[in-house]
Coordinates of C-alpha atoms and ligand atoms in Angstrom, one line a residue:
X30 CA 0.0 0.0 0.0
X31 CA 1.2 3.5 -0.9
X32 CA -0.4 6.8 -0.5
X33 CA 0.5 10.4 -0.3
X34 CA 0.6 12.2 3.0
X35 CA 0.4 16.0 3.6
X36 CA 4.2 16.1 3.6
X37 CA 4.6 15.1 0.0
X38 CA 2.0 17.5 -1.4
X39 CA 2.5 21.1 -2.5
X40 CA -0.2 22.9 -0.7
X41 CA 1.1 26.5 -0.9
X42 CA -1.9 28.7 -1.9
X43 CA -3.9 25.6 -2.7
X44 CA -7.5 25.0 -1.8
X45 CA -7.6 21.6 0.0
X46 CA -10.9 19.7 0.2
X47 CA -10.6 17.8 3.4
X48 CA -13.0 14.9 4.1
X49 CA -13.4 14.7 7.8
X50 CA -15.6 12.7 10.3
X51 CA -17.2 15.3 12.6
X52 CA -20.4 13.3 13.3
X53 CA -20.2 14.3 16.9
X54 CA -23.0 14.2 19.5
X55 CA -24.9 17.5 19.7
X56 CA -27.5 18.3 22.4
X57 CA -29.4 21.6 22.4
X58 CA -27.2 23.0 19.6
X59 CA -24.0 22.2 21.6
X60 CA -21.3 19.6 20.9
X61 CA -21.2 17.3 23.9
X62 CA -18.1 15.3 23.0
X63 CA -15.5 16.9 20.7
X64 CA -13.2 13.8 20.5
X65 CA -13.6 13.5 16.7
X66 CA -13.0 17.3 16.2
X67 CA -9.8 17.1 18.3
X68 CA -8.5 14.1 16.2
X69 CA -8.6 16.0 13.0
X70 CA -7.0 19.2 14.4
X71 CA -3.4 18.1 13.5
X72 CA -4.5 17.7 9.9
X73 CA -6.0 21.2 9.7
X74 CA -3.0 22.7 11.5
X75 CA -0.5 21.1 9.1
X76 CA -2.5 22.1 6.0
X77 CA -2.6 25.7 7.3
X78 CA 1.1 25.5 8.2
X79 CA 1.9 24.4 4.5
X80 CA 0.0 27.4 3.2
X81 CA -3.1 25.5 2.2
X82 CA -6.8 26.6 2.6
X83 CA -8.7 23.8 4.3
X84 CA -12.4 23.3 3.0
X85 CA -14.1 20.7 5.2
X86 CA -16.4 18.1 3.6
X87 CA -18.4 16.0 6.1
X88 CA -21.6 14.2 6.7
X89 CA -23.8 14.5 9.7
X90 CA -26.5 11.9 10.5
X91 CA -28.5 10.2 7.8
X92 CA -30.5 12.8 5.8
X93 CA -30.6 10.4 2.9
X94 CA -30.2 12.9 0.1
X95 CA -32.6 15.6 1.5
X96 CA -32.0 18.9 3.2
X97 CA -32.9 18.2 6.8
X98 CA -32.3 21.4 8.9
X99 CA -31.7 19.4 12.2
X100 CA -28.8 17.8 10.4
X101 CA -27.0 20.9 9.4
X102 CA -23.3 21.2 10.3
X103 CA -23.6 24.8 11.2
X104 CA -24.0 24.3 14.9
X105 CA -20.5 22.7 15.0
X106 CA -18.8 25.9 13.9
X107 CA -18.0 27.3 17.5
X108 CA -16.6 23.9 18.5
X109 CA -14.4 23.7 15.4
X110 CA -13.2 27.3 16.0
X111 CA -12.4 26.6 19.6
X112 CA -10.4 23.4 18.8
X113 CA -8.6 24.7 15.7
X114 CA -7.9 28.2 17.1
X115 CA -8.7 29.9 13.7
X116 CA -11.8 31.5 12.2
X117 CA -14.2 28.9 10.6
X118 CA -16.6 30.2 7.9
X119 CA -19.7 28.2 6.9
X120 CA -21.5 27.8 3.6
X121 CA -25.0 26.4 3.6
X122 CA -24.3 24.3 0.5
X123 CA -21.4 21.9 -0.6
X124 CA -21.9 22.6 -4.3
X125 CA -22.8 25.3 -6.8
X126 CA -22.5 29.1 -6.9
X127 CA -22.8 29.6 -3.1
X128 CA -20.0 27.0 -2.4
X129 CA -17.8 28.6 -5.2
X130 CA -18.3 32.0 -3.8
X131 CA -17.4 30.9 -0.2
X132 CA -14.3 29.2 -1.4
X133 CA -13.3 32.3 -3.3
X134 CA -13.8 34.5 -0.3
X135 CA -11.8 32.2 2.0
X136 CA -9.0 34.1 3.7
X137 CA -5.5 32.6 4.2
X138 CA -5.3 31.1 7.8
X139 CA -9.0 30.4 7.9
X140 CA -11.1 27.3 7.4
X141 CA -14.3 26.8 5.5
X142 CA -17.0 24.3 6.5
X143 CA -19.4 23.2 3.8
X144 CA -22.8 21.9 4.5
X145 CA -23.6 18.2 5.1
X146 CA -22.5 16.3 2.0
X147 CA -25.4 13.8 2.5
X148 CA -28.0 16.6 1.8
X149 CA -27.0 15.8 -1.8
X150 CA -28.7 12.9 -3.4
X151 CA -25.6 12.2 -5.5
X152 CA -23.2 11.8 -2.5
X153 CA -24.1 8.2 -1.4
X154 CA -24.5 7.2 -5.1
X155 CA -21.0 8.3 -5.9
X156 CA -22.5 10.4 -8.7
X157 CA -19.9 11.6 -11.3
X158 CA -21.8 14.9 -12.0
X159 CA -21.7 15.8 -8.3
X160 CA -18.1 14.8 -8.1
X161 CA -17.1 17.0 -11.0
X162 CA -19.0 19.9 -9.5
X163 CA -17.4 19.4 -6.0
X164 CA -13.9 18.8 -7.5
X165 CA -14.0 22.1 -9.2
X166 CA -14.1 23.7 -5.6
X167 CA -10.5 22.7 -4.8
X168 CA -7.0 21.9 -6.1
X169 CA -6.2 19.0 -3.7
X170 CA -8.2 16.4 -2.0
X171 CA -7.2 15.1 1.5
X172 CA -9.1 12.3 3.2
X173 CA -8.9 12.2 7.0
X174 CA -12.1 10.1 7.5
X175 CA -11.0 6.5 7.8
X176 CA -14.2 5.8 9.6
X177 CA -16.2 6.6 6.3
X178 CA -13.7 4.8 4.0
X179 CA -15.8 1.7 3.7
X180 CA -18.3 3.7 1.7
X181 CA -17.8 4.7 -1.9
X182 CA -19.3 8.1 -1.8
X183 CA -18.4 11.2 -3.7
X184 CA -16.7 12.8 -0.7
X185 CA -14.8 9.6 0.2
X186 CA -14.0 8.0 -3.3
X187 CA -14.9 10.0 -6.4
X188 CA -13.0 13.2 -5.2
X189 CA -9.8 11.1 -4.6
X190 CA -10.0 10.0 -8.2
X191 CA -10.7 13.5 -9.5
X192 CA -8.0 15.5 -7.7
X193 CA -4.4 15.0 -6.6
X194 CA -5.0 13.3 -3.3
X195 CA -3.5 12.5 0.0
X196 CA -4.2 11.0 3.5
X197 CA -4.7 13.3 6.4
X198 CA -2.8 12.7 9.6
X199 CA -5.5 10.7 11.3
X200 CA -6.0 8.5 8.2
X201 CA -2.3 8.1 7.9
X202 CA -2.0 7.0 11.6
X203 CA -4.9 4.5 11.1
X204 CA -3.4 3.1 8.0
X205 CA 0.0 2.7 9.4
X206 CA -1.4 1.0 12.5
X207 CA -3.5 -1.4 10.5
X208 CA -0.6 -2.2 8.1
X209 CA 1.5 -2.9 11.1
X210 CA -1.2 -5.2 12.6
X211 CA -2.3 -7.3 9.6
X212 CA -0.6 -6.1 6.4
X213 CA 3.0 -6.7 7.1
X214 CA 2.9 -7.7 10.9
X215 CA 5.7 -8.9 13.1
X216 CA 5.0 -12.5 14.1
X217 CA 3.6 -14.3 16.0
X218 CA 0.4 -12.4 15.6
X219 CA -2.5 -13.0 18.1
X220 CA -6.1 -12.0 17.3
X221 CA -8.5 -11.7 20.3
X222 CA -12.1 -11.8 19.1
X223 CA -15.1 -11.6 21.4
X224 CA -18.4 -10.0 21.6
X225 CA -21.9 -11.2 21.3
X226 CA -22.5 -13.2 18.2
X227 CA -20.6 -15.5 15.8
X228 CA -23.1 -14.5 13.0
X229 CA -22.0 -10.8 13.0
X230 CA -18.3 -11.8 12.9
X231 CA -18.1 -14.7 10.6
X232 CA -16.2 -13.0 7.8
X233 CA -13.9 -11.6 10.4
X234 CA -13.1 -14.9 12.0
X235 CA -12.7 -16.6 8.5
X236 CA -10.1 -13.9 7.5
X237 CA -8.2 -13.9 10.7
X238 CA -7.8 -17.7 10.8
X239 CA -5.8 -17.3 7.5
X240 CA -3.7 -14.4 8.7
X241 CA -2.8 -14.9 12.4
X242 CA -0.9 -17.5 14.4
X243 CA -3.2 -17.6 17.4
X244 CA -6.9 -16.8 17.6
X245 CA -8.4 -16.3 21.1
X246 CA -12.2 -16.6 21.1
X247 CA -14.1 -15.2 23.9
X248 CA -17.3 -13.5 24.9
X249 CA -20.8 -14.7 23.9
X250 CA -19.5 -16.1 20.6
X251 CA -17.2 -18.6 22.4
X252 CA -20.4 -20.2 23.7
X253 CA -21.4 -21.2 20.2
X254 CA -17.9 -22.7 19.8
X255 CA -18.2 -24.6 23.0
X256 CA -21.7 -25.9 21.9
X257 CA -20.1 -26.9 18.5
X258 CA -17.9 -29.2 20.5
X259 CA -20.9 -30.9 22.2
X260 CA -20.7 -28.9 25.4
X261 CA -24.0 -27.9 27.1
X262 CA -23.9 -24.2 27.6
X263 CA -27.2 -24.0 29.6
X264 CA -29.1 -20.7 29.3
X265 CA -26.1 -18.9 27.8
X266 CA -26.2 -16.6 24.8
X267 CA -25.6 -19.1 22.0
X268 CA -26.4 -19.3 18.3
X269 CA -27.3 -23.0 18.1
X270 CA -27.9 -22.6 14.3
X271 CA -24.3 -21.6 13.9
X272 CA -22.6 -24.5 15.6
X273 CA -21.8 -26.1 12.1
X274 CA -20.2 -22.9 11.0
X275 CA -18.2 -22.7 14.2
X276 CA -16.9 -26.3 13.7
X277 CA -15.9 -25.4 10.2
X278 CA -13.8 -22.5 11.4
X279 CA -12.2 -24.8 13.9
X280 CA -11.4 -27.3 11.2
X281 CA -10.0 -24.5 8.9
X282 CA -7.8 -23.2 11.6
X283 CA -6.5 -26.7 12.3
X284 CA -5.7 -27.3 8.7
X285 CA -3.9 -23.9 8.2
X286 CA -2.0 -24.2 11.6
X287 CA -3.7 -21.3 13.4
X288 CA -4.0 -22.2 17.1
X289 CA -7.4 -21.6 18.7
X290 CA -7.8 -20.6 22.3
X291 CA -11.3 -21.2 23.8
X292 CA -12.3 -20.7 27.4
X293 CA -11.1 -23.6 29.6
X294 CA -13.0 -22.2 32.5
X295 CA -16.1 -19.9 32.7
X296 CA -17.9 -17.6 35.1
X297 CA -21.6 -18.5 35.3
X298 CA -24.5 -16.6 36.7
X299 CA -28.2 -17.0 37.1
X300 CA -29.1 -13.4 36.3
X301 CA -27.8 -10.8 33.8
X302 CA -27.2 -8.1 36.2
X303 CA -24.3 -6.3 38.0
X304 CA -23.2 -8.2 41.1
X305 CA -25.3 -11.2 40.3
X306 CA -24.3 -14.3 42.3
X307 CA -21.8 -16.3 40.3
X308 CA -19.5 -19.4 40.2
X309 CA -16.4 -20.3 38.3
X310 CA -16.5 -23.8 36.8
X311 CA -14.8 -25.8 34.0
X312 CA -15.9 -24.8 30.5
X313 CA -17.9 -28.0 30.2
X314 CA -19.7 -27.7 33.5
X315 CA -22.2 -24.8 33.0
X316 CA -25.3 -25.7 35.0
X317 CA -28.4 -26.2 32.9
X318 CA -30.2 -23.1 34.5
X319 CA -27.2 -20.8 34.4
X320 CA -25.5 -18.6 31.7
X321 CA -21.8 -18.0 30.9
X322 CA -21.0 -14.3 31.4
X323 CA -17.2 -14.3 31.4
X324 CA -14.1 -16.4 31.0
X325 CA -12.4 -17.7 34.2
X326 CA -8.9 -17.1 35.7
X327 CA -7.3 -20.2 34.0
X328 CA -8.4 -18.8 30.6
X329 CA -7.1 -15.4 31.5
X330 CA -3.7 -16.9 32.3
X331 CA -3.7 -18.8 29.1
X332 CA -4.4 -15.7 27.2
X333 CA -1.6 -13.9 29.1
X334 CA 0.7 -16.8 28.0
X335 CA -0.1 -16.4 24.3
X336 CA 0.3 -12.7 24.5
X337 CA 3.6 -13.0 26.2
X338 CA 4.9 -14.9 23.1
X339 CA 3.4 -12.6 20.5
X340 CA 4.8 -9.5 18.7
X341 CA 1.5 -8.3 17.4
X342 CA -2.0 -8.2 18.8
X343 CA -5.2 -7.3 17.0
X344 CA -8.3 -7.2 19.2
X345 CA -12.1 -6.8 18.5
X346 CA -14.8 -7.8 21.1
X347 CA -14.9 -8.0 24.8
X348 CA -14.2 -11.4 26.5
X349 CA -17.3 -11.2 28.6
X350 CA -20.4 -9.1 29.5
X351 CA -18.0 -6.3 30.5
X352 CA -20.8 -3.8 31.1
X353 CA -21.8 -5.5 34.3
X354 CA -19.3 -6.2 37.1
X355 CA -17.8 -8.6 38.0
X356 CA -18.1 -10.0 34.5
X357 CA -15.6 -7.5 33.2
X358 CA -12.8 -9.4 34.9
X359 CA -11.4 -11.4 32.0
X360 CA -11.6 -8.4 29.6
X361 CA -9.8 -6.2 32.2
X362 CA -7.1 -8.7 32.9
X363 CA -6.4 -9.4 29.2
X364 CA -6.4 -5.6 28.5
X365 CA -3.9 -4.9 31.4
X366 CA -1.6 -7.7 30.1
X367 CA -1.6 -6.4 26.6
X368 CA -1.1 -2.8 27.8
X369 CA 1.9 -3.8 29.9
X370 CA 3.5 -5.8 27.1
X371 CA 3.0 -2.8 24.8
X372 CA 4.6 -0.4 27.3
X373 CA 7.7 -2.6 27.6
X374 CA 8.0 -2.6 23.8
X375 CA 7.3 -6.3 23.4
X376 CA 3.9 -6.0 21.7
X377 CA 2.3 -3.9 19.0
X378 CA -1.3 -3.7 20.0
X379 CA -4.2 -2.5 17.8
X380 CA -7.8 -2.7 18.9
X381 CA -11.1 -1.4 17.5
X382 CA -14.9 -1.8 17.7
X383 CA -17.6 0.3 19.5
X384 CA -17.9 -1.9 22.6
X385 CA -14.2 -2.8 22.5
X386 CA -13.1 0.8 22.7
X387 CA -15.5 1.2 25.6
X388 CA -14.3 -1.9 27.4
X389 CA -10.6 -0.9 27.0
X390 CA -11.3 2.5 28.3
X391 CA -13.2 1.1 31.2
X392 CA -10.2 -1.2 31.9
X393 CA -8.0 1.9 31.9
X394 CA -5.8 0.3 29.3
X395 CA -6.7 2.0 26.0
X396 CA -4.2 4.8 26.2
X397 CA -1.4 2.2 26.6
X398 CA -2.2 0.3 23.5
X399 CA -0.2 1.1 20.3
X400 CA -3.4 2.3 18.5
X401 CA -7.1 2.4 19.2
X402 CA -9.3 2.6 16.2
X403 CA -12.5 4.5 16.6
X404 CA -13.6 3.8 13.1
X405 CA -16.3 1.1 13.9
X406 CA -17.6 -0.3 10.8
X407 CA -14.7 0.6 8.5
X408 CA -12.3 -1.1 11.1
X409 CA -14.4 -4.3 11.1
X410 CA -14.5 -4.4 7.2
X411 CA -10.8 -3.9 7.2
X412 CA -10.4 -6.8 9.7
X413 CA -12.5 -9.0 7.5
X414 CA -10.0 -8.4 4.7
X415 CA -12.2 -6.2 2.6
X416 CA -10.8 -3.5 0.3
X417 CA -12.1 -0.1 1.6
X418 CA -13.0 2.1 -1.4
X419 CA -11.9 5.3 0.3
X420 CA -8.5 3.8 1.0
X421 CA -8.1 2.2 -2.4
X422 CA -8.9 5.5 -4.1
X423 CA -6.0 7.1 -2.3
X424 CA -3.5 4.6 -3.4
X425 CA -1.0 5.6 -6.0
Ligands
ADP10 P1 -17.8 -4.5 19.3 O1 -18.8 -3.4 19.3 O2 -16.5 -4.0 19.9 O3 -17.6 -5.0 17.9 P2 -19.7 -6.6 20.0 O4 -20.8 -5.6 19.8 O5 -19.5 -7.7 19.0 O6 -18.3 -5.8 20.2 O7 -19.9 -7.3 21.4 C1 -20.1 -6.6 22.6 C2 -21.2 -7.2 23.3 O8 -21.0 -8.5 23.7 C3 -21.3 -6.5 24.7 O9 -22.6 -5.9 24.8 C4 -21.2 -7.7 25.7 O10 -22.0 -7.5 26.8 C5 -21.6 -8.8 24.9 N1 -21.1 -10.1 25.5 C6 -19.8 -10.5 25.6 N2 -19.7 -11.7 26.3 C7 -21.0 -12.0 26.5 C8 -21.6 -13.1 27.2 N3 -20.9 -14.1 27.7 N4 -22.9 -13.2 27.3 C9 -23.7 -12.2 26.8 N5 -23.2 -11.1 26.2 C10 -21.9 -11.0 26.0
MG11 MG1 -21.0 -3.5 19.4

């Protein structure tokens, strides 16, 4: 993979169309979490420092090609100005004469925010006519929205084809982390996969089995794998119609030489609630009236053993029902081990997924990982081995 960065583009005096993800939570017209805005700030600062004029393109919500006033980007202007520390102008369109005029009037050292690209029916259709019109607004295209890169839209794909293009800092960091984790990883590579269901992560498991040396399976989906081995999982979350598929994954792993680590002991409870009475038993000893909510300490130490031999870790999905204590124990322990090995320089650790990021934050381990992807769907599609149109379009 090869793509341009801000460093190898000539941006002096150029108008740079920057695709960003600023789909931030807003309540009563105020931004309540500016994480996504802070993460794109380095890109904006570097474009300004290189003499470029940043024009931001972004979506907000799902207006489905219609002008929905509640999904305007305008309320974000104060938060953008506060984070970037420069004036941010707004234009109520992202195409046509108004957008042209706003770009023409953009002063050096300022940023322009164009209205929600998804107000345009052509955006999600990757419409060439819209692409041509929007490309005419700028000289260079910079994509800093990895989280939208699994969509082939005008603002993520067609513009990269139409203009000289580069990756923004956030996109660059994400691509470098992902490349280090699965592209050209240092081996052995361990994948930790957990979460609720096998069915939502089938493609992911299939791809990982081919690429990693060890696959740790935890969380609710491990129950389906236990059931596939003829183990009674009682009232646990389990997809009984997926046991054949789980068995196929195990067989494929065996054939390829990918070792699989399933829970050897489990924490069971009779109620799905915080502080519920629980017992730790062997993986094949779940009482008929109980459910498996976490992996046990023996499993945790086996996971730690595998991590200690690994050079690279890729993680998606919690090891248990981490939202309710004490069933966050296995997730927390594995997260701590990974964080410590990362800090001593033994491990490159990359994690992503909505609940995974929440779980690693809750464990207090997230900031000691090498990279935490907040990209959600795009991260999962990349873990599934899919080509992301927004990334492919950036490639030279
Ligand atoms: P991500 O969002 O990171 O991709 P998932 O959505 O696949 O992760 O999985 C997270 C969910 O899995 C959490 O809500 C968690 O409570 C649930 N989960 C994990 N282990 C179990 C279990 N043993 N029983 C029931 N739910 C579980
Ligand atoms: Mg989830």
